[in-house]
Short mmCIF file of C-alpha atoms and ligand atoms in Angstrom, two decimals:
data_model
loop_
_atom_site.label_atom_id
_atom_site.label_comp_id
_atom_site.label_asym_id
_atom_site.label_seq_id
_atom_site.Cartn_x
_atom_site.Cartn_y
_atom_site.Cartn_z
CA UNK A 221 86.33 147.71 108.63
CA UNK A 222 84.46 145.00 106.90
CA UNK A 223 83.31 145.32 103.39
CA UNK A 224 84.15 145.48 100.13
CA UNK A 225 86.42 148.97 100.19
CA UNK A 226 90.13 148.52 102.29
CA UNK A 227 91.59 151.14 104.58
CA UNK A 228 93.68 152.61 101.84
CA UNK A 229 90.28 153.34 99.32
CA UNK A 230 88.19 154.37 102.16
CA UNK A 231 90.26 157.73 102.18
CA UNK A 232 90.37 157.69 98.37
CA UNK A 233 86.46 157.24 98.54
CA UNK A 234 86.02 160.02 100.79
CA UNK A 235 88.66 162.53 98.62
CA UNK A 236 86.89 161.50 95.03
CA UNK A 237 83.34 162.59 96.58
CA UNK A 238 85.61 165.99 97.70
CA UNK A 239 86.80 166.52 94.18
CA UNK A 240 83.09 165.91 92.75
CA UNK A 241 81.93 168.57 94.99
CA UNK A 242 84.78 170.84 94.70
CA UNK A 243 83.61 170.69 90.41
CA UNK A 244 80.60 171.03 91.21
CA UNK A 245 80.08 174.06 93.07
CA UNK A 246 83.20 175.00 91.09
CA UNK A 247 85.72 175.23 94.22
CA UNK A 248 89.35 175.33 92.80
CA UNK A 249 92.59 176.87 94.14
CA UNK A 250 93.50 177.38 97.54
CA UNK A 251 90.54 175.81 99.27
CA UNK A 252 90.67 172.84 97.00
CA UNK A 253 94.42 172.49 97.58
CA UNK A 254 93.92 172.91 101.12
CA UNK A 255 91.09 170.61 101.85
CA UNK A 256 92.64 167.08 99.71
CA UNK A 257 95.68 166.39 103.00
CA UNK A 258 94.90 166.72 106.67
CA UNK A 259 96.45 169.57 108.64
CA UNK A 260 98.30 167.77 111.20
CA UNK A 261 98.46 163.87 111.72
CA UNK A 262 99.91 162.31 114.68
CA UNK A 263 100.58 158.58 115.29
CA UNK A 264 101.93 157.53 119.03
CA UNK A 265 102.85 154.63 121.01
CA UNK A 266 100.57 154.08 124.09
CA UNK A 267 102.46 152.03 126.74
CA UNK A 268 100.43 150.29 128.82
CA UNK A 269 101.28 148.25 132.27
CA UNK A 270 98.82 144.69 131.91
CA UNK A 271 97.56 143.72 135.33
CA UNK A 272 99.92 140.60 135.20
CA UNK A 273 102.58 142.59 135.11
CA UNK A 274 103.09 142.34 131.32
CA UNK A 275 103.70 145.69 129.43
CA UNK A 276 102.38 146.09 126.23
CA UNK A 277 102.06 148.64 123.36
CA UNK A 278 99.40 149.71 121.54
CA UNK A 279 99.34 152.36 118.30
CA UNK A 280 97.52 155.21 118.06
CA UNK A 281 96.60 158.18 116.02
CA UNK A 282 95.13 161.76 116.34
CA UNK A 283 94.04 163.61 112.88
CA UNK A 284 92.95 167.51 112.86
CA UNK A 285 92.16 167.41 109.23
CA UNK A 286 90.91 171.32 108.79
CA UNK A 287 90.80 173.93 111.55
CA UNK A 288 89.79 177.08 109.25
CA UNK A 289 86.16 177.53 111.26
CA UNK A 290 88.13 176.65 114.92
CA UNK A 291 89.65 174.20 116.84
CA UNK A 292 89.60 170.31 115.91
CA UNK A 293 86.11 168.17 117.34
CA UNK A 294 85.78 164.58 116.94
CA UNK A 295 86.03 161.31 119.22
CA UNK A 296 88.15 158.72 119.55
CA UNK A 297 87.78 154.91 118.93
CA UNK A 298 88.86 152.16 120.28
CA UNK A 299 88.60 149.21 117.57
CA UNK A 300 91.20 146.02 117.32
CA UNK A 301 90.65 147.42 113.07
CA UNK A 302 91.80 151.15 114.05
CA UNK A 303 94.48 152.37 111.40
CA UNK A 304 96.03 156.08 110.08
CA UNK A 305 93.41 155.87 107.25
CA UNK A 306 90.11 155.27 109.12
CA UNK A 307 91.11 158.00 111.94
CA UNK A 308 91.82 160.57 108.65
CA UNK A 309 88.85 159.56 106.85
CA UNK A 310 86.94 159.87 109.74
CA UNK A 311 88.49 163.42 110.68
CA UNK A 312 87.75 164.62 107.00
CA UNK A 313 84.04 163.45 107.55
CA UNK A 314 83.96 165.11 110.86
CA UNK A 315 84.79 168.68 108.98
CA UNK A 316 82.55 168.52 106.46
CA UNK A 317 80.10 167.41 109.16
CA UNK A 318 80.93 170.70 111.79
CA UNK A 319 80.47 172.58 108.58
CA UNK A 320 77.23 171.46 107.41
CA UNK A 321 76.03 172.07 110.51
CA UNK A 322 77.39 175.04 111.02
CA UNK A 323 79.45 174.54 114.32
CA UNK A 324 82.76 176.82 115.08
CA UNK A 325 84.76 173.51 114.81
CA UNK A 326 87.22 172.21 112.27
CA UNK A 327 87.28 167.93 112.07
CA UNK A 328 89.49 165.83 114.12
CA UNK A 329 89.23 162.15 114.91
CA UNK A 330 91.67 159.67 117.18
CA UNK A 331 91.63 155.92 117.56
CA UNK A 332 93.59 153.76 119.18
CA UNK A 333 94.04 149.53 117.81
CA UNK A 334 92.86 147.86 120.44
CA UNK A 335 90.21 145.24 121.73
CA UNK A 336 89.36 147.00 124.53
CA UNK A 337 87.00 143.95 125.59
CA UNK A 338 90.20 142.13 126.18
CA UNK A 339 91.07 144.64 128.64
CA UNK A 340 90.15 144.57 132.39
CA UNK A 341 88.92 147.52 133.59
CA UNK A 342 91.99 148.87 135.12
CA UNK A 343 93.88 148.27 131.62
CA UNK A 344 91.09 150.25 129.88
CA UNK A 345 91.97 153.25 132.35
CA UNK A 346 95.64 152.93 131.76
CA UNK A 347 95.18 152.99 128.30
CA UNK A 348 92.79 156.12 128.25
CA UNK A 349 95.34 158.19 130.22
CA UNK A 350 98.31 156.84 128.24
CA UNK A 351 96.83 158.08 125.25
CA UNK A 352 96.31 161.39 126.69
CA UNK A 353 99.16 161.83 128.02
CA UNK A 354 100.42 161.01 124.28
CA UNK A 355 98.68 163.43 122.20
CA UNK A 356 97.67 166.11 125.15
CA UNK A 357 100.55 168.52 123.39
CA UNK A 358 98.30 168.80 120.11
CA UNK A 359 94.95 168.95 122.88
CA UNK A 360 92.91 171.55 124.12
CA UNK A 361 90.53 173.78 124.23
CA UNK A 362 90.96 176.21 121.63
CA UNK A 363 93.51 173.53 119.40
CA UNK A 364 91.49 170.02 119.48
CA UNK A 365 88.50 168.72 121.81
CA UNK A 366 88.23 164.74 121.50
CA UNK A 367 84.74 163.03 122.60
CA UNK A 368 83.08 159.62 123.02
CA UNK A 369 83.20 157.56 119.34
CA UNK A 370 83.01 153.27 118.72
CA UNK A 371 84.03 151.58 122.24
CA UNK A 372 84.56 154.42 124.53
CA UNK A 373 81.51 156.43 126.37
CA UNK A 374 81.44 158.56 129.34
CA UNK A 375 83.49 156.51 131.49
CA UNK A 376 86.11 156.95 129.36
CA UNK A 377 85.71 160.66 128.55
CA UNK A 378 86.18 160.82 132.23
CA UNK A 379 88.97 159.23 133.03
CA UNK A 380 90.86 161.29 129.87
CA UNK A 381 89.55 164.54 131.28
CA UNK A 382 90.98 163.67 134.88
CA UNK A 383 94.21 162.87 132.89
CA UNK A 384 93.68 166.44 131.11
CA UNK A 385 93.42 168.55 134.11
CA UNK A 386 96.56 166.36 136.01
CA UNK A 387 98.81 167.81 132.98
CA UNK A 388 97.80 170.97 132.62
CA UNK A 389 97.88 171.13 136.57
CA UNK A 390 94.01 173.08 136.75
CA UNK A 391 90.66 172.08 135.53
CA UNK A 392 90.02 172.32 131.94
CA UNK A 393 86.64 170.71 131.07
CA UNK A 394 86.24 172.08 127.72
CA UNK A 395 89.63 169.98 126.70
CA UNK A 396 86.90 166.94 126.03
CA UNK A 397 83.82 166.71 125.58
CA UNK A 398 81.08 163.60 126.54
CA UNK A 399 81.92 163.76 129.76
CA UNK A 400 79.75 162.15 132.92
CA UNK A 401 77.83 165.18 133.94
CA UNK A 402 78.86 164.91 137.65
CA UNK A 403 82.96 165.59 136.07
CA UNK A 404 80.98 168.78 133.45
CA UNK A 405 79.78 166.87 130.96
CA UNK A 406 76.15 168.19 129.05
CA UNK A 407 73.01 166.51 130.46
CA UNK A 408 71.36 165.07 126.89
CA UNK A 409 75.22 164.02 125.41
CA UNK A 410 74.54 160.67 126.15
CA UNK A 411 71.82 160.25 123.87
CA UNK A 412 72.05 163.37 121.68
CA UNK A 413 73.29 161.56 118.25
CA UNK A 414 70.58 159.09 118.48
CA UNK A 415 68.12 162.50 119.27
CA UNK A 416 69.68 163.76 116.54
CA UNK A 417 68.73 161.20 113.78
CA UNK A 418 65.82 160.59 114.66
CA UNK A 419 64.97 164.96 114.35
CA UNK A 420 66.35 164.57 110.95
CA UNK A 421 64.33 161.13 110.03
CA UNK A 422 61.05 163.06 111.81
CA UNK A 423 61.83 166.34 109.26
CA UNK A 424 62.23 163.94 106.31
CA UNK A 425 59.39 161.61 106.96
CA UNK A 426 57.26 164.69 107.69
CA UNK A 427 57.90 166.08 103.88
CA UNK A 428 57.18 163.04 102.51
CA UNK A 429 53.76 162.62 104.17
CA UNK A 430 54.79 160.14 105.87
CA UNK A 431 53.59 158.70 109.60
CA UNK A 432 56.00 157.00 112.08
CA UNK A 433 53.18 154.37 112.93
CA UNK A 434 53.28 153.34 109.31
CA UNK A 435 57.18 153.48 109.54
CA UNK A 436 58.69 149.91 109.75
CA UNK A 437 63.07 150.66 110.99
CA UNK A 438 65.73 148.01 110.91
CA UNK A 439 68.69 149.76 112.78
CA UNK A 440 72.41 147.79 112.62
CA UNK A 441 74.34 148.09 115.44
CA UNK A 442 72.79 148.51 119.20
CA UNK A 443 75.59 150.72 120.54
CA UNK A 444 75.54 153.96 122.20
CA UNK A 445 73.99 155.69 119.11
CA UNK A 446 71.70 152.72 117.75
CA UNK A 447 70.27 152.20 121.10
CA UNK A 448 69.41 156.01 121.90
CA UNK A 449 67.57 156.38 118.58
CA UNK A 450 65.37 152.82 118.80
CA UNK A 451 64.19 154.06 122.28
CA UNK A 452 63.03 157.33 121.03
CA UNK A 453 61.95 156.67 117.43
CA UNK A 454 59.95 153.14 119.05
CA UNK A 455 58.28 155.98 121.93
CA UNK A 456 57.12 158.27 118.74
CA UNK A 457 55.29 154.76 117.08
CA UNK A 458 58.11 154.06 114.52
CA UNK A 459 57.75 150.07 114.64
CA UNK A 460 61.25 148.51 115.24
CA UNK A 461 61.48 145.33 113.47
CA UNK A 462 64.75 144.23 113.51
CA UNK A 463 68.20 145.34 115.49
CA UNK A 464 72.07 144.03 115.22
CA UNK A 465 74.74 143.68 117.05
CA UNK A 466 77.96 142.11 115.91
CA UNK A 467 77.43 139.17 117.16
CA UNK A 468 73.57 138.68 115.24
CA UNK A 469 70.59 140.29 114.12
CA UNK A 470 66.75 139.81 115.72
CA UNK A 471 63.36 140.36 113.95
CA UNK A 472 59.92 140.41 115.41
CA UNK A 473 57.23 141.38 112.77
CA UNK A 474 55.01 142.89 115.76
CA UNK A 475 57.95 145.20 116.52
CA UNK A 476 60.72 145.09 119.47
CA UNK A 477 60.71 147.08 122.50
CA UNK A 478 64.42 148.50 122.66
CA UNK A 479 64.05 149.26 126.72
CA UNK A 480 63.81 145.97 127.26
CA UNK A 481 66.57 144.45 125.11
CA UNK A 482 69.05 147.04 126.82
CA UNK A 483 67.57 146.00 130.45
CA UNK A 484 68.34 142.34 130.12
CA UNK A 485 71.77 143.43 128.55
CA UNK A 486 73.00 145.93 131.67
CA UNK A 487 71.73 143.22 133.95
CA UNK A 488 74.29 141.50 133.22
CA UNK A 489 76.72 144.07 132.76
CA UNK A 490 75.91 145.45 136.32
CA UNK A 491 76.41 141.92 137.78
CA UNK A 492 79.95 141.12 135.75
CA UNK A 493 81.11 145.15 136.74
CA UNK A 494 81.93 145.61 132.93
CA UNK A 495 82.19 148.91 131.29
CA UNK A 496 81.08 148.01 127.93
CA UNK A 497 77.30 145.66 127.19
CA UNK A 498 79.32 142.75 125.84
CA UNK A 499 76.21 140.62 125.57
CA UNK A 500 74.20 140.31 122.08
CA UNK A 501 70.87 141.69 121.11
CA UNK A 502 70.71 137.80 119.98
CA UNK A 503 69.96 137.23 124.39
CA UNK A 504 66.38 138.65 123.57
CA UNK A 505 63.66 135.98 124.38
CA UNK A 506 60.21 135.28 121.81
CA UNK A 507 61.94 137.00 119.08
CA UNK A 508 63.05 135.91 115.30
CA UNK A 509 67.02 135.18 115.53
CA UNK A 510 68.75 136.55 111.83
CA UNK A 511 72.01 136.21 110.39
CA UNK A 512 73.84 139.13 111.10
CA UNK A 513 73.92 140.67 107.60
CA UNK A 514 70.57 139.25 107.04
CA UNK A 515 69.34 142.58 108.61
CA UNK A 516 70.68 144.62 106.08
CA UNK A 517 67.87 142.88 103.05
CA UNK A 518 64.93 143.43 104.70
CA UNK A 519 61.90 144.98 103.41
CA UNK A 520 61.98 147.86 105.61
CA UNK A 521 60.55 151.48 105.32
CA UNK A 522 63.84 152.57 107.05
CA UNK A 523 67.36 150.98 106.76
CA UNK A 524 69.18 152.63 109.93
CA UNK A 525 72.70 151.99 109.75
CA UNK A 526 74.67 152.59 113.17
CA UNK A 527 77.32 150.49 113.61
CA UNK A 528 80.58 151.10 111.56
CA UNK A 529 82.00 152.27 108.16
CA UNK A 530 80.95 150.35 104.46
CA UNK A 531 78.83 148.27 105.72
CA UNK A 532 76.66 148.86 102.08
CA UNK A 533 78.71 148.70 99.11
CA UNK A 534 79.00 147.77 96.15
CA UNK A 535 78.47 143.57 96.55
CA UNK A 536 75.90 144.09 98.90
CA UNK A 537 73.51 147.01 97.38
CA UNK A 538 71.68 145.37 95.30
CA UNK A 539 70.62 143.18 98.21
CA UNK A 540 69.36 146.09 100.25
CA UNK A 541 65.50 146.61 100.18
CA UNK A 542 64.86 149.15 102.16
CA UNK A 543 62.48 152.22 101.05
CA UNK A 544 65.14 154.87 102.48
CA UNK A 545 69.02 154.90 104.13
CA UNK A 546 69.58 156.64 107.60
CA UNK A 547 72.95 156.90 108.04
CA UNK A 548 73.68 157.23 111.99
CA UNK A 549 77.25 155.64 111.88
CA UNK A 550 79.98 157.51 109.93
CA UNK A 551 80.39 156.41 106.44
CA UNK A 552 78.14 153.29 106.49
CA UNK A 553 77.81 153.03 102.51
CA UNK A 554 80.58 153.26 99.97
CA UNK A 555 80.44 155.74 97.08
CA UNK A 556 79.60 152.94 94.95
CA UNK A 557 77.06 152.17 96.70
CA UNK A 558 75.77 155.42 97.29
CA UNK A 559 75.46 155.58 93.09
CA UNK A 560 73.93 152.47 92.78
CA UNK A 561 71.17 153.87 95.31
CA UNK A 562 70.97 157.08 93.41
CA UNK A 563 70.29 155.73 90.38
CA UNK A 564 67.65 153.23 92.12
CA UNK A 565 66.21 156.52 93.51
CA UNK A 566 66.47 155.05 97.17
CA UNK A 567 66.71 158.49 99.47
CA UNK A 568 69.68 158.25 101.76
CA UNK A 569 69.88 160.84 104.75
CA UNK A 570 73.81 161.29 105.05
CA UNK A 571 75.96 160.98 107.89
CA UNK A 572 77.06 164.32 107.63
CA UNK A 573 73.51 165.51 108.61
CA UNK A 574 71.83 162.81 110.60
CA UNK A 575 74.66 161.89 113.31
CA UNK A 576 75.51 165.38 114.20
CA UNK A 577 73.45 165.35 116.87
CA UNK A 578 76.21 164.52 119.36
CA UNK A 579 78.81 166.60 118.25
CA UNK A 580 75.81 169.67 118.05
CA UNK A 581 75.56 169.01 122.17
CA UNK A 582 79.51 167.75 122.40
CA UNK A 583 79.51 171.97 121.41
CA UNK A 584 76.87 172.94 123.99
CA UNK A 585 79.27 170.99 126.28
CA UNK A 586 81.74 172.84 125.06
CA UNK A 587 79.95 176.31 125.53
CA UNK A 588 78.22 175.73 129.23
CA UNK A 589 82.16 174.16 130.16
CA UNK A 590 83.75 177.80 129.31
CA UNK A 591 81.13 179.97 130.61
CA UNK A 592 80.46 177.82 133.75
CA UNK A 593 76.74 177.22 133.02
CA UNK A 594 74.83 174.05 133.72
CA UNK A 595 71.78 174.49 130.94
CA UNK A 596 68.77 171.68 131.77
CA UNK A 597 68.15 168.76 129.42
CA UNK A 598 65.01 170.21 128.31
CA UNK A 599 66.43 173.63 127.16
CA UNK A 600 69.62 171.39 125.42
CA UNK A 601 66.88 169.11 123.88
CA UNK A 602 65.16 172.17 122.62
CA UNK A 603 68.03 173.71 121.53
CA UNK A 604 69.62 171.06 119.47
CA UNK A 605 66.20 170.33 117.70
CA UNK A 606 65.92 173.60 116.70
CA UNK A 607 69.53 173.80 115.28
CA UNK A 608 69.20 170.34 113.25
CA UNK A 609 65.84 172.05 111.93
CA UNK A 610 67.58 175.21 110.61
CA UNK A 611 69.88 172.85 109.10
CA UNK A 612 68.25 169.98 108.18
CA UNK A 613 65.35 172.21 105.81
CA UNK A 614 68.52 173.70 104.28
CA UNK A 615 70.21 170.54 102.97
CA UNK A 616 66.72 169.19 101.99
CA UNK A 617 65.62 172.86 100.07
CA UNK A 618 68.89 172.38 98.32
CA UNK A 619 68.41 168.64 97.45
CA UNK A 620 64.82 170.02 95.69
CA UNK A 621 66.54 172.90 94.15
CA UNK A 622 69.28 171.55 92.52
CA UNK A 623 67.33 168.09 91.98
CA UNK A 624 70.07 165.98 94.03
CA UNK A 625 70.57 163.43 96.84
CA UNK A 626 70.73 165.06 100.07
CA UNK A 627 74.11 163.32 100.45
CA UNK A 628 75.08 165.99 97.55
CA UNK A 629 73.34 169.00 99.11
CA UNK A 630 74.72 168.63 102.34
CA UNK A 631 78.53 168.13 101.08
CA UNK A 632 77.68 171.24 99.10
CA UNK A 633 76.69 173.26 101.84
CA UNK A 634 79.55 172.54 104.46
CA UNK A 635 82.43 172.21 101.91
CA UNK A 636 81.48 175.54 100.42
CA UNK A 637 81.53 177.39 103.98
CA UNK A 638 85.02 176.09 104.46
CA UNK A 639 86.26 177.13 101.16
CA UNK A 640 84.46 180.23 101.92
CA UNK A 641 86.44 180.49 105.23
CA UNK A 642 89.58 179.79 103.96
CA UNK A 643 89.70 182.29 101.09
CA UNK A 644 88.66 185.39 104.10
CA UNK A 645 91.64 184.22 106.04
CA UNK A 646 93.59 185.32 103.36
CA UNK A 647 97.54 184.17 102.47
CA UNK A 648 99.14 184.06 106.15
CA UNK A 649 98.82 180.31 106.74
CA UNK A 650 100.18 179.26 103.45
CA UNK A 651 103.99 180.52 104.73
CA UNK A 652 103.57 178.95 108.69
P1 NAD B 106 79.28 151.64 119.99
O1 NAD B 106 80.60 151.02 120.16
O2 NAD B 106 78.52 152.08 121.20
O3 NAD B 106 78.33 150.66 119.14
C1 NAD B 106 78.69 150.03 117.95
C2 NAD B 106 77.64 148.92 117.72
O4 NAD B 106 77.85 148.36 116.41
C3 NAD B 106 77.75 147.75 118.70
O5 NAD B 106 76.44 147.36 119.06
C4 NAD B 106 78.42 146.66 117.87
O6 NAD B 106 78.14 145.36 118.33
C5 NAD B 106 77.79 146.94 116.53
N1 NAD B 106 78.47 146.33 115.38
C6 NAD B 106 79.80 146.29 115.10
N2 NAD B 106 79.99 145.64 113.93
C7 NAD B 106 78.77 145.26 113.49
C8 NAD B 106 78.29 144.56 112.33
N3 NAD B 106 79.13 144.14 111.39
N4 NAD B 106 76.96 144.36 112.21
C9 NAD B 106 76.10 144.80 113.14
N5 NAD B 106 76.48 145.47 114.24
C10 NAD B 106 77.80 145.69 114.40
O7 NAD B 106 79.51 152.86 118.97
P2 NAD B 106 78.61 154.15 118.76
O8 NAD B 106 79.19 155.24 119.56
O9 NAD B 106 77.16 153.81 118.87
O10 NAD B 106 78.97 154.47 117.24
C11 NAD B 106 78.36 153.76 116.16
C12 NAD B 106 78.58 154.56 114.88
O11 NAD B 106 78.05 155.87 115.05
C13 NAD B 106 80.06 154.76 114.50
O12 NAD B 106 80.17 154.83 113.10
C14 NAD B 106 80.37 156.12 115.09
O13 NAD B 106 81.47 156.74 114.45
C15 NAD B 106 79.06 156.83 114.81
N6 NAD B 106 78.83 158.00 115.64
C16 NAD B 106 78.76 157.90 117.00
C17 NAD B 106 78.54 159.05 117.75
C18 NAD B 106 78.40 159.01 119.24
O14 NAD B 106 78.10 160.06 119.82
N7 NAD B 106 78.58 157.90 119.88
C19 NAD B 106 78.40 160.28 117.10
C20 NAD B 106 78.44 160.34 115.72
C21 NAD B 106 78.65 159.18 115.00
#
């Protein structure tokens, strides 16, 4: 995506923190080995059949990268900038990221290349299916459970788990996860990962003495995840100051009220019948308008970064002002980055901890979808803050003990419970 680090380093980036880790907690042989190459990488051809008639094709990808602690978990994208090296980096991140939160899920990730707002909505469906229908042999279950990631939602989900079921000729809700709850999918999904990092933000900021009414947040990106957590965190007093899209940045010094930015966007959504908010944050009236990047300096207690991969690095970082890093997207600063904010002692709470909390309720999807239970919101709201809590005080204990980031800790403690995994399973897998 944009940024200083290409497709081809953003893999390399994520494998050199893996070998740092690996020394670290002195992780060698096997697991090592095992963890530097995806398991099983799949690129397709989705055909699709364009409303005028037209047919064209557009490439895809599926990535399990590790399935030691069970079957693959992550979601799939739909991004024009989609390639075999963002879907594996981002199926490595989403091990490491089961792991650390200790879910019985290896990492997978799928994308297709694709502007999706090009699409009509009819297109968009075709395309959904058609890339079902292309990876649903690697699908399922107990082998590889995609969800809801950049550009698709719960309309989406949908339409893939109708495709799903049509295949395997029976219902099979657990296949995917994010669904519309009507079609199984988890009441609280929808806004879990923004839930999520906020819990983990609230658990920091608590440690640190610190009040969300003297807590100033500039979030990039007002997407599924961005806008979820701005509600929330602006409902327990956080003051909002500034939000992105990528079309432009706003600032009001008072503080912005996310509810009504997202109203006057689904207005016009509603009246256009679109399934994505294609409007900018920039429609907001009485507000400061910003460069888009402009966002990322401020002098903020809170940098919240939610829209897409190396968005910090290493031209950029010594630019950024902020007082702490919340990483809600996946992979939002660089490694470089990352040192350079190390060494400046800014805290960053890592994507590997604070956006798990949709894949924590894509699993109690996953659970209520093979037992047949319907749980409430409240009881899946309790649930998952209670799991990030456990967690969470984990990866920050560590970070105190060992005296390092949290980025560290947290890498520490999932890549240490798949190694630890991988040597119980013993030898049989190395002959398959
Ligand atoms: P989304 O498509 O709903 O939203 C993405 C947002 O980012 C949009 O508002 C878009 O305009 C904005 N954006 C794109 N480029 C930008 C730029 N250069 N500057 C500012 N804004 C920009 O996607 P999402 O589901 O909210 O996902 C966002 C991030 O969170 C991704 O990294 C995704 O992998 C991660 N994530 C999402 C989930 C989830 O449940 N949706 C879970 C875990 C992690």
């Amino acid at each position: 995506m944009s940024g200083q680090t290409d497709h081809a380093n953003l893999f390399d980036d994520a494998r050199s923190r893996l070998e740092e880790v690996c020394q670290a907690i002195d992780i060698q042989g096997d697991a090592r080995e095992r963890l530097m190459q995806p398991s099983l990488s799949l690129q397709v051809s989705v055909p699709v059949r364009m409303d005028d008639g037209r047919l064209k094709v557009f490439p895809g990808w599926r990535v399990q990268y590790n399935t030691t602690l069970g079957p693959a978990k992550g979601g799939i994208r739909f991004h024009p900038d989609v390639n075999q090296e963002e879907v594996t980096t981002l199926s490595f991140w989403m091990a490491v990221k089961c792991a650390v939160v200790d879910l019985p899920y290896g990492g997978g990730k799928g994308g297709v290349k694709v502007d999706p707002k090009q699409l009509s909505k009819l297109e968009l469906e075709r395309l959904a299916r058609g890339y079902v229908r292309a990876i649903a042999d690697i699908m399922g279950p107990d082998r590889d459970i995609p969800a809801p990631d950049v550009n698709t939602n719960a309309t989406v989900m949908g339409w893939m788990a109708d495709e799903f079921d049509h295949l395997a000729r029976g219902k099979v809700p657990s296949a995917i996860t994010g669904k519309p709850p009507e079609l199984g999918g988890s009441l609280g999904r929808v806004a879990a990962t923004g839930r999520g990092a906020l819990h983990v933000l609230d658990l920091w900021a608590a440690r640190e003495k610190r009040k969300p009414e003297e807590t100033t947040v500039a979030i990039q990106g007002f997407g599924n995840a961005a806008y979820h957590f701005a509600r929330l965190a602006h409902d327990q007093g956080y003051r909002i100051v500034a939000v992105s899209d990528s079309k432009g940045a706003i600032y009001s010094e008072e503080g912005l009220d996310p509810d009504a930015i997202m109203e006057q966007k689904q207005r016009n959504m509603r009246l256009h019948e679109m399934v994505y908010c294609d409007d900018s944050v920039c429609i907001a009236e009485n507000v400061e308008k910003l460069d888009r990047d402009e966002l990322l300096t401020l002098e903020v207690d809170v940098l919240a970064l939610a829209a897409l991969e190396n968005q910090v690095h290493e031209d950029n970082v010594d630019r950024v002002k902020a007082g702490a890093l919340l990483e809600i997207a996946n992979g939002p600063v660089s490694s470089r980055a990352d040192e350079r904010l190390e060494e400046r002692g800014v805290p960053v709470l890592p994507d590997v901890l604070a956006n798990t909390g949709g894949v924590i309720v894509s699993y109690y999807e996953w659970v209520q979808n093979r037992s047949g239970e319907r749980w409430p919101e409240e009881e899946i709201n309790r649930r998952l803050a209670e799991h990030l809590e456990r967690q969470s005080e984990l990866v920050f204990e560590r970070a105190e003990q060992e005296e390092i980031s949290y980025r560290r800790a947290a890498y520490r403690q999932g890549i240490e419970r798949i190694a630890h995994a991988i040597e119980l399973r013993g030898n049989c897998q190395d002959s398959e």
